[in-house]
Short mmCIF file of C-alpha atoms and ligand atoms in Angstrom, two decimals:
data_model
loop_
_atom_site.label_atom_id
_atom_site.label_comp_id
_atom_site.label_asym_id
_atom_site.label_seq_id
_atom_site.Cartn_x
_atom_site.Cartn_y
_atom_site.Cartn_z
CA MET A 6 211.10 -54.97 74.58
CA SER A 7 211.49 -53.63 70.95
CA PHE A 8 212.49 -54.72 67.97
CA ASN A 9 215.08 -52.43 67.78
CA ASP A 10 216.89 -54.09 70.60
CA LEU A 11 217.31 -57.78 68.89
CA GLY A 12 220.40 -57.26 66.39
CA LEU A 13 218.43 -56.43 63.15
CA SER A 14 219.39 -53.99 60.67
CA GLU A 15 217.39 -51.48 59.19
CA PRO A 16 215.93 -52.87 56.23
CA LEU A 17 214.35 -55.98 58.39
CA LEU A 18 213.05 -53.38 60.85
CA ARG A 19 211.40 -51.22 58.10
CA ALA A 20 209.52 -54.63 56.74
CA VAL A 21 208.57 -55.31 60.38
CA ARG A 22 207.07 -51.72 61.05
CA GLU A 23 205.46 -51.70 57.50
CA GLN A 24 203.83 -55.06 59.10
CA GLY A 25 202.37 -52.98 61.82
CA TYR A 26 204.33 -55.22 64.79
CA ASP A 27 205.58 -52.76 67.63
CA THR A 28 206.59 -55.64 70.26
CA PRO A 29 208.22 -59.02 69.24
CA THR A 30 206.30 -61.92 70.53
CA PRO A 31 208.31 -64.16 73.04
CA ILE A 32 209.63 -66.57 70.79
CA GLN A 33 210.86 -63.74 68.62
CA ALA A 34 212.56 -61.68 71.97
CA ARG A 35 214.04 -65.22 73.05
CA GLY A 36 214.86 -66.72 69.65
CA ILE A 37 216.17 -63.70 67.20
CA PRO A 38 219.17 -62.94 69.19
CA THR A 39 220.10 -66.43 69.91
CA ILE A 40 219.51 -67.45 66.01
CA LEU A 41 221.76 -64.37 65.13
CA GLU A 42 224.63 -65.96 67.39
CA GLY A 43 224.74 -68.84 64.95
CA GLY A 44 224.21 -71.73 67.12
CA ASP A 45 221.73 -74.63 66.60
CA VAL A 46 218.09 -74.01 68.26
CA MET A 47 215.42 -76.26 69.36
CA ALA A 48 212.41 -74.14 69.76
CA ALA A 49 208.77 -75.26 70.82
CA ALA A 50 206.43 -73.04 69.48
CA GLN A 51 202.94 -73.43 67.88
CA THR A 52 201.70 -71.57 65.21
CA GLY A 53 200.28 -68.36 66.19
CA THR A 54 203.06 -67.45 68.37
CA GLY A 55 204.94 -65.63 65.49
CA LYS A 56 207.54 -68.47 65.08
CA THR A 57 207.56 -67.74 61.48
CA ALA A 58 208.75 -64.11 61.69
CA GLY A 59 210.88 -65.80 64.82
CA PHE A 60 213.46 -67.56 62.37
CA THR A 61 212.87 -65.64 59.02
CA LEU A 62 214.26 -62.67 60.25
CA PRO A 63 217.59 -63.78 62.28
CA LEU A 64 217.62 -66.00 58.64
CA LEU A 65 217.35 -62.88 56.38
CA GLU A 66 219.91 -61.19 58.70
CA ARG A 67 222.73 -63.79 58.62
CA LEU A 68 222.30 -64.28 54.91
CA MET A 69 222.88 -60.57 54.35
CA GLN A 70 225.84 -60.55 56.28
CA THR A 71 227.47 -63.21 54.99
CA ARG A 72 226.61 -62.56 51.32
CA PRO A 73 229.27 -63.08 49.14
CA GLU A 74 230.44 -60.16 47.21
CA ARG A 75 230.37 -61.77 43.71
CA GLY A 76 229.76 -65.14 42.46
CA PRO A 77 226.12 -66.55 41.38
CA ARG A 78 223.73 -67.08 43.78
CA ARG A 79 223.78 -70.33 45.71
CA VAL A 80 221.30 -72.05 48.12
CA ARG A 81 222.42 -70.77 51.43
CA ALA A 82 219.48 -71.47 53.48
CA LEU A 83 216.78 -74.44 53.43
CA VAL A 84 213.47 -74.18 55.30
CA LEU A 85 211.60 -77.72 55.54
CA THR A 86 207.85 -77.87 55.99
CA PRO A 87 205.63 -80.75 56.26
CA THR A 88 202.81 -79.28 53.84
CA ARG A 89 202.16 -77.10 50.88
CA GLU A 90 200.03 -74.82 52.44
CA LEU A 91 202.80 -73.79 55.35
CA ALA A 92 205.63 -73.74 52.42
CA ALA A 93 203.55 -71.23 51.05
CA GLN A 94 202.87 -69.22 53.81
CA VAL A 95 206.77 -69.15 55.19
CA GLN A 96 207.55 -68.25 51.51
CA GLU A 97 205.08 -65.47 52.00
CA SER A 98 206.71 -64.26 55.46
CA VAL A 99 210.14 -64.60 53.62
CA ASP A 100 208.84 -62.12 50.87
CA THR A 101 207.25 -59.85 53.27
CA TYR A 102 210.12 -59.57 55.85
CA GLY A 103 212.31 -59.86 52.99
CA ARG A 104 211.11 -57.29 50.84
CA HIS A 105 213.94 -54.41 51.50
CA VAL A 106 216.93 -56.87 51.25
CA PRO A 107 218.71 -58.09 48.17
CA LEU A 108 217.90 -61.89 48.82
CA LYS A 109 216.03 -64.28 46.19
CA SER A 110 213.71 -67.07 47.69
CA THR A 111 211.39 -69.74 46.18
CA PRO A 112 209.11 -72.27 47.33
CA ILE A 113 209.71 -75.90 46.18
CA PHE A 114 206.45 -77.95 46.50
CA GLY A 115 204.67 -80.74 44.75
CA GLY A 116 201.23 -80.50 43.21
CA VAL A 117 202.40 -77.67 41.01
CA SER A 118 204.48 -77.81 37.49
CA MET A 119 208.31 -78.02 38.03
CA ARG A 120 209.19 -75.82 35.39
CA PRO A 121 208.88 -72.51 37.32
CA GLN A 122 210.82 -74.03 40.06
CA LEU A 123 213.56 -75.16 37.51
CA GLN A 124 213.62 -71.38 36.30
CA ALA A 125 213.91 -69.87 39.50
CA LEU A 126 216.72 -72.36 40.37
CA ARG A 127 218.50 -71.80 37.18
CA ARG A 128 218.45 -68.28 37.97
CA GLY A 129 219.86 -68.72 41.35
CA VAL A 130 218.28 -68.27 44.96
CA ASP A 131 219.46 -67.67 48.41
CA ILE A 132 216.47 -69.17 50.16
CA LEU A 133 214.53 -72.31 49.42
CA VAL A 134 211.37 -73.11 50.66
CA ALA A 135 210.21 -76.50 50.50
CA THR A 136 208.49 -79.60 51.12
CA PRO A 137 210.59 -82.92 51.76
CA GLY A 138 209.18 -84.71 48.84
CA ARG A 139 209.40 -81.97 46.01
CA LEU A 140 213.04 -81.06 47.24
CA LEU A 141 214.27 -84.87 46.96
CA ASP A 142 212.74 -85.04 43.45
CA HIS A 143 215.04 -81.91 42.45
CA LEU A 144 218.08 -83.31 44.49
CA ASN A 145 217.55 -86.64 42.68
CA GLN A 146 217.32 -84.92 38.67
CA GLY A 147 220.38 -83.03 39.96
CA THR A 148 218.51 -79.71 39.57
CA VAL A 149 219.42 -78.40 43.05
CA ASP A 150 222.66 -78.02 44.85
CA LEU A 151 222.26 -77.94 48.41
CA SER A 152 226.32 -78.15 48.93
CA SER A 153 226.24 -74.26 50.33
CA VAL A 154 223.32 -74.38 52.55
CA GLU A 155 224.28 -72.65 55.81
CA THR A 156 221.33 -72.79 57.93
CA LEU A 157 218.57 -75.40 57.80
CA VAL A 158 215.16 -74.61 59.48
CA LEU A 159 212.87 -77.71 60.20
CA ASP A 160 209.34 -76.21 60.58
CA GLU A 161 206.68 -77.96 62.33
CA ALA A 162 209.28 -81.05 62.91
CA ASP A 163 206.59 -82.95 65.11
CA ARG A 164 204.15 -82.78 61.95
CA MET A 165 206.80 -83.97 59.72
CA LEU A 166 207.55 -87.00 61.97
CA ASP A 167 203.88 -87.49 62.06
CA MET A 168 203.26 -87.73 58.65
CA GLY A 169 206.15 -89.86 57.92
CA PHE A 170 208.76 -87.67 56.87
CA LEU A 171 211.87 -88.58 58.72
CA PRO A 172 213.28 -90.89 55.85
CA ASP A 173 212.94 -88.00 53.63
CA ILE A 174 214.45 -85.57 55.66
CA LYS A 175 217.30 -87.73 56.35
CA ARG A 176 217.94 -87.86 52.44
CA VAL A 177 217.88 -84.23 52.29
CA LEU A 178 220.40 -83.86 55.16
CA ALA A 179 223.05 -85.97 53.27
CA ALA A 180 222.86 -83.55 50.67
CA LEU A 181 223.76 -80.40 53.18
CA PRO A 182 227.25 -79.71 54.76
CA ALA A 183 227.66 -81.21 57.90
CA LYS A 184 228.84 -77.67 59.14
CA ARG A 185 225.72 -75.76 59.35
CA GLN A 186 223.29 -74.08 61.78
CA THR A 187 220.04 -75.84 62.24
CA LEU A 188 217.10 -74.76 63.56
CA LEU A 189 214.05 -77.06 64.76
CA PHE A 190 210.57 -75.70 65.28
CA SER A 191 208.09 -78.14 66.85
CA ALA A 192 204.64 -77.57 68.61
CA THR A 193 205.82 -80.45 70.97
CA PHE A 194 209.17 -81.64 72.47
CA SER A 195 208.17 -85.44 72.27
CA GLU A 196 210.90 -88.48 73.11
CA GLN A 197 210.82 -88.78 69.17
CA ILE A 198 211.42 -85.12 68.38
CA ALA A 199 214.39 -85.03 70.86
CA GLY A 200 215.73 -88.12 69.01
CA MET A 201 215.55 -86.38 65.97
CA ALA A 202 217.20 -83.37 67.29
CA ARG A 203 220.20 -85.52 68.92
CA GLY A 204 221.15 -86.62 65.47
CA MET A 205 220.34 -83.27 63.31
CA LEU A 206 221.61 -80.72 66.18
CA ARG A 207 224.80 -79.47 67.77
CA SER A 208 224.16 -78.70 71.51
CA PRO A 209 221.19 -76.71 70.76
CA THR A 210 219.72 -74.06 72.94
CA ARG A 211 216.34 -74.92 73.79
CA ILE A 212 213.66 -72.31 73.75
CA GLU A 213 210.11 -72.91 75.05
CA VAL A 214 207.70 -70.04 75.08
CA ALA A 215 204.04 -70.32 77.06
CA GLN A 216 201.64 -72.28 74.93
CA ARG A 217 198.95 -70.41 73.91
CA ASN A 218 195.72 -70.55 75.53
CA THR A 219 194.28 -74.01 76.07
CA ALA A 220 191.30 -74.51 74.18
CA ALA A 221 189.32 -75.70 76.82
CA GLU A 222 189.76 -72.27 78.34
CA SER A 223 188.65 -70.00 75.98
CA VAL A 224 186.50 -71.86 73.55
CA ASN A 225 182.85 -72.12 74.21
CA GLN A 226 182.38 -75.92 73.42
CA THR A 227 179.07 -77.87 72.78
CA VAL A 228 178.13 -81.32 71.77
CA HIS A 229 174.75 -81.74 69.91
CA PRO A 230 173.82 -85.19 69.87
CA VAL A 231 172.25 -86.29 66.56
CA SER A 232 171.34 -89.21 64.20
CA ARG A 233 173.66 -90.15 61.61
CA ALA A 234 171.71 -89.01 58.58
CA GLY A 235 170.69 -85.57 60.90
CA LYS A 236 173.81 -84.17 61.03
CA ARG A 237 173.93 -82.28 57.40
CA GLY A 238 170.06 -80.82 58.49
CA LEU A 239 171.38 -79.90 61.71
CA LEU A 240 174.41 -77.88 60.23
CA SER A 241 172.27 -75.82 57.83
CA HIS A 242 170.39 -75.31 60.93
CA LEU A 243 172.78 -73.99 62.75
CA VAL A 244 174.39 -71.61 60.27
CA ARG A 245 171.18 -70.27 59.23
CA ASP A 246 169.79 -69.88 62.57
CA GLY A 247 172.53 -68.37 64.40
CA ASP A 248 173.54 -66.29 61.14
CA TRP A 249 177.08 -67.69 61.07
CA ARG A 250 178.94 -66.07 58.18
CA GLN A 251 182.36 -67.71 58.64
CA VAL A 252 182.29 -71.20 59.44
CA LEU A 253 185.33 -73.81 59.27
CA VAL A 254 183.57 -77.54 59.12
CA PHE A 255 185.82 -80.46 59.73
CA THR A 256 185.20 -83.99 58.18
CA ARG A 257 186.78 -87.15 58.70
CA THR A 258 187.41 -88.09 54.98
CA LYS A 259 188.26 -86.40 51.84
CA HIS A 260 185.12 -87.93 50.26
CA GLY A 261 182.76 -86.59 53.09
CA ALA A 262 184.54 -82.99 52.54
CA ASP A 263 183.28 -82.73 49.00
CA ARG A 264 179.84 -84.34 49.50
CA LEU A 265 179.05 -81.93 52.39
CA ALA A 266 180.53 -78.95 50.60
CA LYS A 267 178.22 -79.90 47.77
CA GLN A 268 175.35 -80.54 49.78
CA LEU A 269 175.67 -77.11 51.53
CA ASP A 270 175.96 -75.34 48.45
CA GLN A 271 172.76 -77.10 47.27
CA ASP A 272 171.28 -76.01 50.49
CA GLY A 273 172.11 -72.05 49.22
CA LEU A 274 175.22 -72.12 51.90
CA ALA A 275 177.97 -71.06 49.90
CA ALA A 276 180.76 -73.65 50.67
CA SER A 277 183.79 -75.21 49.43
CA ALA A 278 185.97 -78.17 50.30
CA ILE A 279 189.79 -78.22 50.75
CA HIS A 280 191.73 -81.60 50.94
CA GLY A 281 194.42 -83.48 49.84
CA ASN A 282 193.14 -84.65 46.67
CA LYS A 283 192.56 -80.86 45.29
CA SER A 284 195.10 -79.17 43.22
CA GLN A 285 197.20 -76.70 44.68
CA ALA A 286 195.51 -74.03 42.80
CA ALA A 287 192.01 -75.21 43.91
CA ARG A 288 192.83 -74.97 47.52
CA THR A 289 194.58 -71.71 47.36
CA ARG A 290 191.34 -70.31 45.50
CA ALA A 291 189.02 -72.05 48.36
CA LEU A 292 191.20 -70.47 51.07
CA GLY A 293 191.24 -67.13 49.64
CA GLN A 294 187.44 -67.09 48.96
CA PHE A 295 186.42 -68.21 52.43
CA LYS A 296 189.26 -65.56 53.87
CA GLN A 297 187.39 -62.69 51.53
CA GLY A 298 183.88 -63.80 53.16
CA ARG A 299 182.92 -65.01 49.63
CA THR A 300 182.36 -68.65 50.55
CA ARG A 301 180.47 -68.89 53.90
CA ILE A 302 181.49 -72.48 54.74
CA LEU A 303 185.06 -73.99 54.46
CA VAL A 304 184.93 -78.01 54.84
CA ALA A 305 188.38 -79.47 55.46
CA THR A 306 190.20 -82.73 56.71
CA ASP A 307 192.47 -82.50 59.46
CA ILE A 308 195.64 -83.00 57.28
CA ALA A 309 194.48 -80.27 54.78
CA ALA A 310 193.75 -77.61 57.42
CA ARG A 311 197.03 -78.09 59.21
CA GLY A 312 199.21 -75.15 58.92
CA LEU A 313 196.66 -73.09 57.52
CA ASP A 314 196.65 -69.48 58.58
CA ILE A 315 192.82 -69.53 59.19
CA GLU A 316 192.88 -68.73 63.07
CA HIS A 317 190.59 -66.57 65.16
CA LEU A 318 187.39 -68.17 63.42
CA PRO A 319 184.22 -67.23 65.27
CA HIS A 320 182.89 -71.04 64.42
CA VAL A 321 184.33 -74.35 64.15
CA VAL A 322 182.15 -77.50 63.50
CA ASN A 323 183.07 -81.08 64.00
CA PHE A 324 180.83 -82.32 61.38
CA ASP A 325 182.74 -85.81 62.29
CA LEU A 326 184.84 -85.99 65.46
CA PRO A 327 188.65 -86.66 64.87
CA ASN A 328 190.21 -90.23 65.04
CA VAL A 329 193.01 -88.94 67.15
CA ALA A 330 191.66 -87.13 70.37
CA GLU A 331 194.38 -84.71 70.26
CA ASP A 332 193.44 -83.39 66.87
CA TYR A 333 190.37 -82.05 68.25
CA VAL A 334 192.26 -79.59 70.51
CA HIS A 335 194.25 -78.35 67.20
CA ARG A 336 190.89 -78.11 65.39
CA ILE A 337 189.06 -75.94 67.99
CA GLY A 338 192.33 -74.04 68.86
CA ARG A 339 191.27 -72.37 65.60
CA THR A 340 188.66 -70.21 67.03
CA GLY A 341 188.44 -68.16 70.13
CA ARG A 342 191.88 -67.00 70.49
CA ALA A 343 193.63 -63.96 71.74
CA GLY A 344 190.68 -62.54 73.75
CA LYS A 345 188.15 -63.32 71.16
CA GLY A 346 185.01 -65.19 71.70
CA GLY A 347 184.62 -68.49 69.87
CA GLU A 348 182.32 -71.31 69.55
CA ALA A 349 183.26 -74.73 68.73
CA VAL A 350 180.44 -77.47 68.15
CA SER A 351 180.57 -81.09 67.44
CA LEU A 352 177.85 -82.90 65.73
CA VAL A 353 178.13 -86.56 67.58
CA CYS A 354 176.10 -89.57 66.27
CA VAL A 355 176.02 -92.95 67.91
CA ASP A 356 179.21 -93.98 66.32
CA GLU A 357 181.34 -91.20 67.84
CA LEU A 358 180.38 -91.96 71.37
CA LYS A 359 183.73 -93.76 72.08
CA LEU A 360 185.67 -91.04 70.33
CA LEU A 361 184.15 -88.58 72.40
CA LYS A 362 184.84 -90.44 75.51
CA GLY A 363 188.32 -90.00 74.30
CA ILE A 364 188.61 -86.20 73.52
CA GLU A 365 186.74 -85.44 77.07
CA LYS A 366 189.70 -87.49 78.55
CA VAL A 367 192.26 -85.35 76.80
CA LEU A 368 190.60 -82.46 77.81
CA GLY A 369 190.02 -83.42 81.43
CA GLY A 370 186.53 -82.93 81.77
CA SER A 371 183.14 -83.15 79.84
CA ILE A 372 181.75 -80.96 77.20
CA ARG A 373 178.40 -79.28 77.50
CA LYS A 374 175.81 -81.45 75.42
CA HIS A 375 172.74 -80.01 74.19
CA THR A 376 169.95 -81.78 71.77
CA VAL A 377 168.45 -79.27 69.08
CA ALA A 378 164.93 -79.57 69.04
CA GLY A 379 163.99 -81.18 65.68
CA PHE A 380 167.10 -82.64 65.27
CA GLU A 381 167.24 -85.51 68.08
CA PRO A 382 169.36 -88.74 67.94
CA ASP A 383 167.35 -91.93 67.09
CA PRO A 384 167.07 -93.89 70.24
CA SER A 385 167.10 -97.17 67.76
CA GLU A 386 170.27 -96.51 65.90
CA ARG A 387 173.29 -98.87 67.01
CA PRO A 388 176.95 -97.80 66.61
CA GLU A 389 178.56 -98.95 63.41
CA PRO A 390 182.42 -98.94 63.02
CA LEU A 391 183.70 -95.60 61.57
CA PHE A 392 185.94 -96.99 59.03
CA LYS A 393 187.00 -100.68 58.06
CA LYS A 394 190.42 -101.72 58.56
CA PRO A 395 191.71 -103.59 55.36
CA ALA A 396 193.89 -106.51 56.24
CA GLY A 397 197.64 -105.05 56.26
CA ARG A 398 196.67 -101.44 56.67
CA ARG A 399 196.30 -99.29 59.68
CA ARG A 400 195.30 -96.29 58.30
CA PRO A 401 192.14 -94.19 58.64
CA PRO A 402 190.50 -93.44 55.09
CA GLU A 403 191.32 -89.71 54.90
CA ALA A 404 195.31 -91.00 54.56
CA GLY A 405 195.47 -92.08 50.86
CA GLN A 406 198.27 -94.52 49.71
CA ARG A 407 201.88 -93.07 50.15
CA ARG A 408 203.88 -93.09 47.25
CA ARG A 409 207.48 -94.43 47.78
CA GLY A 410 210.54 -93.43 45.81
CA GLY A 411 211.04 -89.70 44.57
CA GLY A 412 207.42 -89.33 42.97
CA GLN A 413 205.08 -86.48 43.80
CA ARG A 414 203.61 -86.87 46.97
CA ARG A 415 200.43 -85.15 48.60
CA ASP A 416 200.40 -84.08 51.96
CA ALA A 417 197.30 -85.78 52.66
CA GLY A 418 198.42 -89.11 51.20
CA ALA A 419 200.81 -89.19 54.27
CA SER A 420 199.39 -90.83 57.45
CA ARG A 421 200.18 -88.95 60.25
CA ARG A 422 199.38 -91.49 63.01
CA ALA A 423 198.08 -95.30 62.35
P1 LIG B 21 202.97 -67.60 63.21
O1 LIG B 21 203.00 -68.22 64.63
O2 LIG B 21 204.43 -67.28 62.65
O3 LIG B 21 201.97 -68.65 62.32
O4 LIG B 21 202.32 -66.08 63.17
C1 LIG B 21 201.02 -65.87 63.55
C2 LIG B 21 200.70 -64.51 63.16
O5 LIG B 21 201.35 -63.29 64.07
C3 LIG B 21 200.94 -64.19 61.79
O6 LIG B 21 199.79 -63.91 61.06
C4 LIG B 21 201.86 -62.88 61.66
O7 LIG B 21 201.84 -62.05 61.20
C5 LIG B 21 201.64 -62.56 63.44
N1 LIG B 21 202.75 -61.84 63.91
C6 LIG B 21 204.12 -62.21 64.06
N2 LIG B 21 204.88 -61.51 64.69
C7 LIG B 21 203.87 -60.63 65.31
C8 LIG B 21 204.48 -59.34 66.23
N3 LIG B 21 205.22 -59.46 66.81
N4 LIG B 21 203.48 -58.72 66.38
C9 LIG B 21 202.12 -58.85 65.91
N5 LIG B 21 201.81 -59.87 64.88
C10 LIG B 21 202.97 -60.59 64.77
#
């Protein structure tokens, strides 16, 4: 199977060639012709499967084919994503694959000034890549018109549900024509997703591609038991001793991420933190520096890391174990993919033994334990609760208060699971 067989026209094939792709991935081989036919599609595909090109290429093709000869540009395609980072990445793909076609697109997400978005909307765009919150702000202010949308893409629909975006999505849907093509992409097909699809899609074609390698198979995982206070020293030791050059470190809280990055920096290990309280510019900068190798350690919270194109990393460290066992699998999925060996280590103190049990249950086996000499756990340490539950709130501290109404919303501000 080659890209030439999928029904895409030359300007798009040229962009694909320039990217150096020669073979479509399974989701592209199956998805592109189906999407070109114009029907609704429900695809189970995770990040890393090539799903973004899988919907962007046929989307561009259809928009080209149905482009009106004259008249102002109108928004004819809308891609909704759960996070700003993902919106920025999808926008990048639209720019890349669409570089030889005369279509315009713009990202619409919070945390950045409204003005450039307003200017772009006024000048006219064909494609919007948006997070639901900021798009609703524009809808409420009457600065965007979605009545000409022909295709809606819901990217990472499961994440959007987890983050509580369903009411916002419904509001956006109310501004779209009922007659449209809807494409839903989700890592999983849960009962919830099926319910969402029933309300939003019409007899969709279902596409499921083989899941990427399960983390447990390809990643070398180790648990280092350690005392609560010994974690930071152990992390510095592991990075130095192993001469780790690119390490993604996960912490449970935004505050914890900041504090750890600062301490590591003071230890002489170039580190920065990325989380929902950082401005978009700061996050983009931190990610760029990490990718270029200027910072050795990127400390992130789960929600901030979600959707980021930082994969195939040699080292992932769970400084804190995640509250949700499935997040462990997502985290370590950042390493050891596509045949490249990867290493995931977890620094586990007495407070987290219960979480560890839950993770091992999800993995279906126990993780290798190795105590590092000089960083032994303190046998007198007693478990303490990881987070207090204030009355009426069931959220872990990573999740901030979610603002109601049309106000600006932070991706990390929405709880994914209570
Ligand atoms: P995605 O699943 O959309 O996040 O894509 C994962 C990565 O695969 C991205 O870095 C793409 O640039 C890359 N990619 C997408 N399609 C192909 C392809 N057909 N061949 C090689 N790489 C690809």
